[in-house]
Every structure is written in structure tokens, then in C-alpha cells.
Coordinates of C-alpha atoms and ligand atoms in Angstrom, one line a residue:
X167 CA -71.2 81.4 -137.2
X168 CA -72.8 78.3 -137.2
X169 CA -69.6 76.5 -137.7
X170 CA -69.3 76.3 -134.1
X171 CA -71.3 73.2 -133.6
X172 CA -69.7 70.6 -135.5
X173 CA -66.8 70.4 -134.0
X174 CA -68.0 69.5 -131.1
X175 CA -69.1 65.9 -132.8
X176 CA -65.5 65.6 -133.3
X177 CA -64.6 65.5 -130.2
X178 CA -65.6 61.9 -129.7
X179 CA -63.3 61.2 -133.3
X180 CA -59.9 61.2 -131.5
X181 CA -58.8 59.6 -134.4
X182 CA -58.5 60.3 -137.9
X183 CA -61.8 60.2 -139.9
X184 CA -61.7 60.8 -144.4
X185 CA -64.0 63.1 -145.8
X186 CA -67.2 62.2 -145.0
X187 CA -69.2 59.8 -145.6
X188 CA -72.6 61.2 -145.5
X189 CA -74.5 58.0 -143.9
X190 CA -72.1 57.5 -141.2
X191 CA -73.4 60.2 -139.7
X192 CA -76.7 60.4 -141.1
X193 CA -78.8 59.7 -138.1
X194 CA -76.8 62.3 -135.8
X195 CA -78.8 65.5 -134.7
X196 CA -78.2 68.5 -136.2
X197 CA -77.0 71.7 -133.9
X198 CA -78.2 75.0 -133.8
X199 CA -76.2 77.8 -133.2
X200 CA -78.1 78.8 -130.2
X201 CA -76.3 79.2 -127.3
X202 CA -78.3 77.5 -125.1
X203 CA -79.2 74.5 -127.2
X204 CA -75.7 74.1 -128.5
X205 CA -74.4 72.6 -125.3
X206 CA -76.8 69.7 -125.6
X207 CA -76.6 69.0 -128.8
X208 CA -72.7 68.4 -128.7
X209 CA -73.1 66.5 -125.8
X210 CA -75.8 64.3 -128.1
X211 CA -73.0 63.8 -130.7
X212 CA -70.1 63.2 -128.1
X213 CA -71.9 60.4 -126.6
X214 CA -73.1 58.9 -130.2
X215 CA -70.0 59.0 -131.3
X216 CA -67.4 58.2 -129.0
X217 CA -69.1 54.2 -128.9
X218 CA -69.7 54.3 -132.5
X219 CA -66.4 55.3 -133.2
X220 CA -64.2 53.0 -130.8
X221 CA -63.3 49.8 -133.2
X222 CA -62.7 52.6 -136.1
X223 CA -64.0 52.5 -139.8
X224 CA -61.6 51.8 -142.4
X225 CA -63.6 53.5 -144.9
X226 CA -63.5 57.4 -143.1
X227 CA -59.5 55.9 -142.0
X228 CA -60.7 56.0 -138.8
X229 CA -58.4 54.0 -136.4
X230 CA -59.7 52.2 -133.8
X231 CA -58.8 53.4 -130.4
X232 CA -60.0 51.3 -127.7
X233 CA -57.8 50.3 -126.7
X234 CA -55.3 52.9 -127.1
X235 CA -52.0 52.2 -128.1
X236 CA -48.6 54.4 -126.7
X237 CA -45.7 53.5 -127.9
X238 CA -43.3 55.2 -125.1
X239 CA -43.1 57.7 -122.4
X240 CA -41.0 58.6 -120.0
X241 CA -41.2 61.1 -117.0
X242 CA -39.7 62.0 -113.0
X243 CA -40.9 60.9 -110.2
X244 CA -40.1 62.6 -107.5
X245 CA -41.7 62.4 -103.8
X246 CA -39.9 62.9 -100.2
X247 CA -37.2 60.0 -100.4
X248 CA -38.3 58.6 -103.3
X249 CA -36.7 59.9 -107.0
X250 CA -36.5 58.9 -110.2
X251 CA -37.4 58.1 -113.8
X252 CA -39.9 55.6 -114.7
X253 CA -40.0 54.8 -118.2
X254 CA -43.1 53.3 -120.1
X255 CA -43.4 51.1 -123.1
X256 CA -46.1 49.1 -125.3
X257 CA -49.4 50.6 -123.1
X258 CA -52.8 50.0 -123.7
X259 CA -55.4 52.0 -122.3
X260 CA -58.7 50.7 -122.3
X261 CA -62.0 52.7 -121.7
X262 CA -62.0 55.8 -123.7
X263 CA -65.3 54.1 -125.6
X264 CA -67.3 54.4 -122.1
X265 CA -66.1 58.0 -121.6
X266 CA -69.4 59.9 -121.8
X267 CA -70.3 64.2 -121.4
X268 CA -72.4 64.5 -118.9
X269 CA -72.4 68.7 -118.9
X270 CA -71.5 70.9 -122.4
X271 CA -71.1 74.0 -122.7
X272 CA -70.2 76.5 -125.8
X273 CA -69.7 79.9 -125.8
X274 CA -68.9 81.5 -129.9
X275 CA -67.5 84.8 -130.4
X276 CA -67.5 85.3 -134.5
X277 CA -65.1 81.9 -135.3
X278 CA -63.4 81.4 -131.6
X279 CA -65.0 78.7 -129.8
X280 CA -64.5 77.7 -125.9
X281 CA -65.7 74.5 -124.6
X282 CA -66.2 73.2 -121.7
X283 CA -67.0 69.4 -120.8
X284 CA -67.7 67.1 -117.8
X285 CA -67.1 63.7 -118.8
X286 CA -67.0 60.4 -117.0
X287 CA -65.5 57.0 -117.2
X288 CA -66.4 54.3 -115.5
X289 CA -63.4 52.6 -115.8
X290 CA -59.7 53.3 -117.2
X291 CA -57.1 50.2 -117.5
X292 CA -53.5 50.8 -118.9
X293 CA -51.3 47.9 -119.4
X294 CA -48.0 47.6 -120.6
X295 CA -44.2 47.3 -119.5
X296 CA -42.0 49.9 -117.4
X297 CA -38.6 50.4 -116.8
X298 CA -37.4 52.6 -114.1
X299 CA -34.3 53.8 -112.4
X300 CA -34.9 54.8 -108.6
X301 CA -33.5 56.3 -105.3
X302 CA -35.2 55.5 -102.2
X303 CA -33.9 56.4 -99.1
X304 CA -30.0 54.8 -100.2
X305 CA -31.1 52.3 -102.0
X306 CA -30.8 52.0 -105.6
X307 CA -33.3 50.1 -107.5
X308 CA -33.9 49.6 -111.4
X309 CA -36.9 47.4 -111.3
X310 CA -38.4 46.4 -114.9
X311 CA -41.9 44.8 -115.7
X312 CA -45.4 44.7 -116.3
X313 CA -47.7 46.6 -114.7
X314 CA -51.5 47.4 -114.9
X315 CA -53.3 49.8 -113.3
X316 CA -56.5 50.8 -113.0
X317 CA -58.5 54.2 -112.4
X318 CA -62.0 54.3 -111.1
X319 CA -64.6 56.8 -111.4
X320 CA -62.9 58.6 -114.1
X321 CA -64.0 62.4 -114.2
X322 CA -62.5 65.1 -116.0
X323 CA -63.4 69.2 -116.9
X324 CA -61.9 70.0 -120.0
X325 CA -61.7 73.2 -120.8
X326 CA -60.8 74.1 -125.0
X327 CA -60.9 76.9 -127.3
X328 CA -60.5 76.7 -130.8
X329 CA -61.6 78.3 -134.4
X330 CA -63.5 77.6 -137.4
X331 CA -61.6 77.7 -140.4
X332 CA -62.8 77.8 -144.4
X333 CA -61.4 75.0 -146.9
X334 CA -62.2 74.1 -149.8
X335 CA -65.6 75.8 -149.8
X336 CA -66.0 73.7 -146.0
X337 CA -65.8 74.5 -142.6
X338 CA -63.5 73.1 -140.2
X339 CA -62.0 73.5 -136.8
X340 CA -59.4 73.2 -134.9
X341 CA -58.0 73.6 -131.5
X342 CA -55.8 75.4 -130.2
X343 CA -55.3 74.8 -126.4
X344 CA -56.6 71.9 -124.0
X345 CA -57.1 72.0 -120.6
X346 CA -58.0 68.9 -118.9
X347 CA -58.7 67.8 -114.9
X348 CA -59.2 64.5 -114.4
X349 CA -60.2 63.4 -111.2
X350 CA -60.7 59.6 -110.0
X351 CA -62.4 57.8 -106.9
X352 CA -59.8 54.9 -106.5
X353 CA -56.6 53.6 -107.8
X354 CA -55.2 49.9 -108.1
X355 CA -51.7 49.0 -108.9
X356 CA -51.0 45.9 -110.2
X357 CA -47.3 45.0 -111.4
X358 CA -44.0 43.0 -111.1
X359 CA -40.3 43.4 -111.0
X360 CA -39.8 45.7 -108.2
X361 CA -38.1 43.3 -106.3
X362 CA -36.6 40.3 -107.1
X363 CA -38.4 38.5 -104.9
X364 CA -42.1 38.5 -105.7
X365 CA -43.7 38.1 -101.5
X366 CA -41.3 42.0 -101.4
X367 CA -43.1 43.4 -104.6
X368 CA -46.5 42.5 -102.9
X369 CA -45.6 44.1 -100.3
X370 CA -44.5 47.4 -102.1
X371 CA -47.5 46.8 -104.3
X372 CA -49.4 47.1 -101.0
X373 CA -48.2 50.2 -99.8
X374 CA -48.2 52.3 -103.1
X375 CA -52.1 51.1 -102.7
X376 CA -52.6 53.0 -99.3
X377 CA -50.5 56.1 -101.1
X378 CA -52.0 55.8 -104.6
X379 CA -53.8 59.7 -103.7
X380 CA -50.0 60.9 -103.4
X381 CA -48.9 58.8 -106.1
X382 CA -51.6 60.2 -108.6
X383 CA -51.4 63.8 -107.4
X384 CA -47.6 63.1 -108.9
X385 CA -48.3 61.1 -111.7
X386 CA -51.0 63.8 -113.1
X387 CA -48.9 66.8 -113.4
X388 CA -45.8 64.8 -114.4
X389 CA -47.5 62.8 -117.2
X390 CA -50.0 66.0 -118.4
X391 CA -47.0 67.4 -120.2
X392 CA -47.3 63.8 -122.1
X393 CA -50.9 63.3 -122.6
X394 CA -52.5 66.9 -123.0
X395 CA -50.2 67.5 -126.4
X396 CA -51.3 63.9 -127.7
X397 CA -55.2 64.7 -126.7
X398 CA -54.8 67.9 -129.2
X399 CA -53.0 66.4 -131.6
X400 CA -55.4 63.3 -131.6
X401 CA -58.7 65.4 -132.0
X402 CA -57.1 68.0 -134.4
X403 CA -56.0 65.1 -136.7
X404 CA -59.5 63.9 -136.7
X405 CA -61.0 67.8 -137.2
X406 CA -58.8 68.2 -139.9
X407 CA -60.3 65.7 -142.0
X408 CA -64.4 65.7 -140.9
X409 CA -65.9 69.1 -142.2
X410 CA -68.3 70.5 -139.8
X411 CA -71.0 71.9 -142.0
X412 CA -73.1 68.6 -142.0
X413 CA -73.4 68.6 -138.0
X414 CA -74.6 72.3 -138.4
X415 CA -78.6 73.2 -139.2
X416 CA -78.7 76.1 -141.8
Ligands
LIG642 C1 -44.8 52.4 -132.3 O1 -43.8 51.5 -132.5 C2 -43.9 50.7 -133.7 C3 -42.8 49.6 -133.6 O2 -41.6 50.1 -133.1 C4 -43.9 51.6 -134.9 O3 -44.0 50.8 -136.1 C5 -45.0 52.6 -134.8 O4 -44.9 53.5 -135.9 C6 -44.9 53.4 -133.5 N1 -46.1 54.2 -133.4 C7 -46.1 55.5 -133.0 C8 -47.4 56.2 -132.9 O5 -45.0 56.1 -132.8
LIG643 C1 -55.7 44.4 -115.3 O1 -56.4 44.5 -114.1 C2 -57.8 44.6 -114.3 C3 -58.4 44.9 -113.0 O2 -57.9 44.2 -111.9 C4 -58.3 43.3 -114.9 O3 -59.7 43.4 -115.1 C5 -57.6 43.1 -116.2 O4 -58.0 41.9 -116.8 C6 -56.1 43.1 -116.1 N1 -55.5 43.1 -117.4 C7 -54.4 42.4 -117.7 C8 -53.9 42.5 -119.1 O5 -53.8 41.7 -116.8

């Protein structure tokens, strides 16, 4: 029953964490079960320790994650006359650590847990190279570069379930599905090697500006299939390893 809580202070691990050490998280408050209170207090521990936990600890084998490092992905684009794959390589996101839960709720049933989170970021900044191979109109193009891109406003309603689970005389969870909206205020794309000729990729550059709504209302569902598997792999690698029962009052 009270396993519930701790798992919400995981949340903010995305990474992987060793058993504990005690004093790291000494000075974090300890949840109730109560429905009511137990939104808060995961909130309290999401926002502690999603700073605390950005440049990692070597100690709890923590790895740092801001930025964030992908090694490769690769997905369709498809809209009116333009089509094609766009493959990405070596990105760097930066701004996870500012992400902060501005609403939590829990709801427990025995050991199922459902979650549900408003969080907000300031800022998100990917870097890196792409590669992609595109139809517009009848032209063929395979441009290949650097790009950087920036989200604004960053909110997302993530909606989870998960369990408790028993090990080794601890409690642990884990979840099982992830559902995440992010919406943002504003969009900048930065990159080169669309053209050849640089004054042609400012101009492109410009008008997938003035479309970046259309772009991103692509880009999200395209890309999801990417990132929502990675965002419950990354917390349940961290879950796996931080027992609950010290974020839990008993
Ligand atoms: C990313 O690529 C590097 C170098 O190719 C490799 O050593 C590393 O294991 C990869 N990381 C992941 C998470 O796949
Ligand atoms: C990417 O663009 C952002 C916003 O324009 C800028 O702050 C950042 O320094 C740029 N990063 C790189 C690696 O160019």
C-alpha cells in the first residue's frame, strides 16, 4: 500500500541510480499514502530531484543526462508534396534538468498505480547531424548536416500506470505504459545542408519557420514511437535499482 509513493521520486531519475545511498536522499520529504497528499508530495520529490540529479552521481551509477545523448533515429516524413526519411545522428538534448511538475496526481488500487503529471520546460534544444532522403514536388533531394532546434514553452500531460513489486525484502516499481502530450508555444529551426547553396537553405530554413505548427504536428506522432519506448525504458532502469520504501512514511 504505501509503496505507491516512492516511485514517484523516481520519476525525476531517468537514469540509472545503485542501491541507495541513504544521504542522497536524506533531506527529501517523506509521502503518505493519502490520496490527496500524495500528489504533492511526488511533485516535491520530482522537482528536487530532477536538478539534483542532472550531472549524475557516480556513486548510485547515476549517469548524467543533461544533456541527453541519442545515438540514432530514424523516421517518415510525410506531408502533401513533401516525403521522406530523415535520419538522425549524435543528438543532444538539453533541458530535461529545468523540466518541473507543476500538477500530480495518484490514484492506488492495492499495487497498480496511475499517474498523472503536468510538467513544464522552459526550454528544449537538440543538436546533432541529419541525413535525409526527400521528394518534393519532382525534386529529389538528399541534404545532410547539422541542425539545431529549439522548442519553447515545453508542456506535457503524461499519463502512466505501473505496480509495486517485492525484492529482496524491498519495494519497487515499475511501469508499464507511458503516455505523454507534449505541447510547445514556438519552434526554431536552425540547420545546414539542404541546399547546396547556403542564401537557398535560409530560405527553406525560413519557410519551415512559418510551418513549424505543421511540421511538429508530424514530427510528434512520427517520433513518439521513438521516444515514448526510451522514456519507459529510461525511468524503469532507474526504478529497478532505487527501492521505494525510504520515500514512503510508515
Ligand atoms: C552510441 O554509439 C557509441 C559509439 O558508436 C557506442 O559506443 C554507444 O554504446 C552507443 N550508445 C547507445 C546508447 O547505443
Ligand atoms: C542552438 O540554438 C540555440 C538557440 O538559438 C542556441 O542558444 C544554442 O547555442 C545553439 N547551439 C548550438 C550547438 O549551436
Amino acid at each position: 500500500m504505501y509503496c505507491t509513493i516512492g516511485l514517484l521520486s523516481l520519476l525525476a531519475l531517468g537514469c540509472s541510480a545503485a542501491p541507495t545511498d541513504k544521504n542522497y536522499f536524506a533531506d527529501l520529504p517523506k509521502c503518505s499514502t493519502e490520496e490527496d497528499q500524495l500528489g504533492e508530495c511526488v511533485k516535491q520529490l520530482f522537482n528536487t530531484l530532477t536538478p539534483r540529479l542532472k550531472d549524475g552521481n557516480p556513486e548510485l551509477r547515476i549517469e548524467p543526462y543533461e544533456p541527453l545523448h541519442l545515438n540514432r533515429t530514424s523516421f517518415q516524413y510525410s506531408s502533401g508534396t513533401v516525403n521522406g526519411r530523415i535520419t538522425v545522428r549524435n543528438a543532444k538534448i538539453y533541458g530535461f534538468s529545468s523540466n518541473r511538475a507543476k500538477e500530480v496526481s495518484v490514484k492506488l488500487n492495492g499495487d497498480k498505480v496511475k499517474l498523472r503529471l503536468v510538467t513544464q520546460m522552459p526550454k528544449l534544444n537538440i543538436v546533432g547531424s541529419y541525413k535525409a532522403d526527400m521528394q518534393v514536388n519532382q525534386l529529389q533531394l538528399k541534404p545532410k548536416g547539422e541542425f539545431n532546434v529549439t522548442l519553447l514553452d515545453v508542456e506535457a500531460i503524461t499519463v502512466t500506470d505501473g505496480e509495486v513489486y517485492e525484492k529482496d525484502g524491498h519495494r519497487f516499481f515499475r511501469l508499464k505504459n507511458i503516455d505523454s502530450k507534449p505541447k510547445i508555444k514556438d519552434l526554431v529551426i536552425k540547420a545546414n545542408g539542404i541546399f547546396a547553396d547556403p542564401e537557398l537553405d535560409k530560405i527553406a530554413l525560413n519557410v519551415a519557420n512559418q510551418y513549424w505548427r505543421d511540421i511538429y504536428g508530424i514530427m510528434l506522432p512520427e517520433t513518439r514511437q521513438f521516444w515514448q519506448p526510451l522514456m519507459l525504458r529510461m525511468f524503469n532502469e532507474a526504478f529497478e535499482l532505487v527501492p521505494i520504501d525510504q520515500f514512503l512514511k510508515e
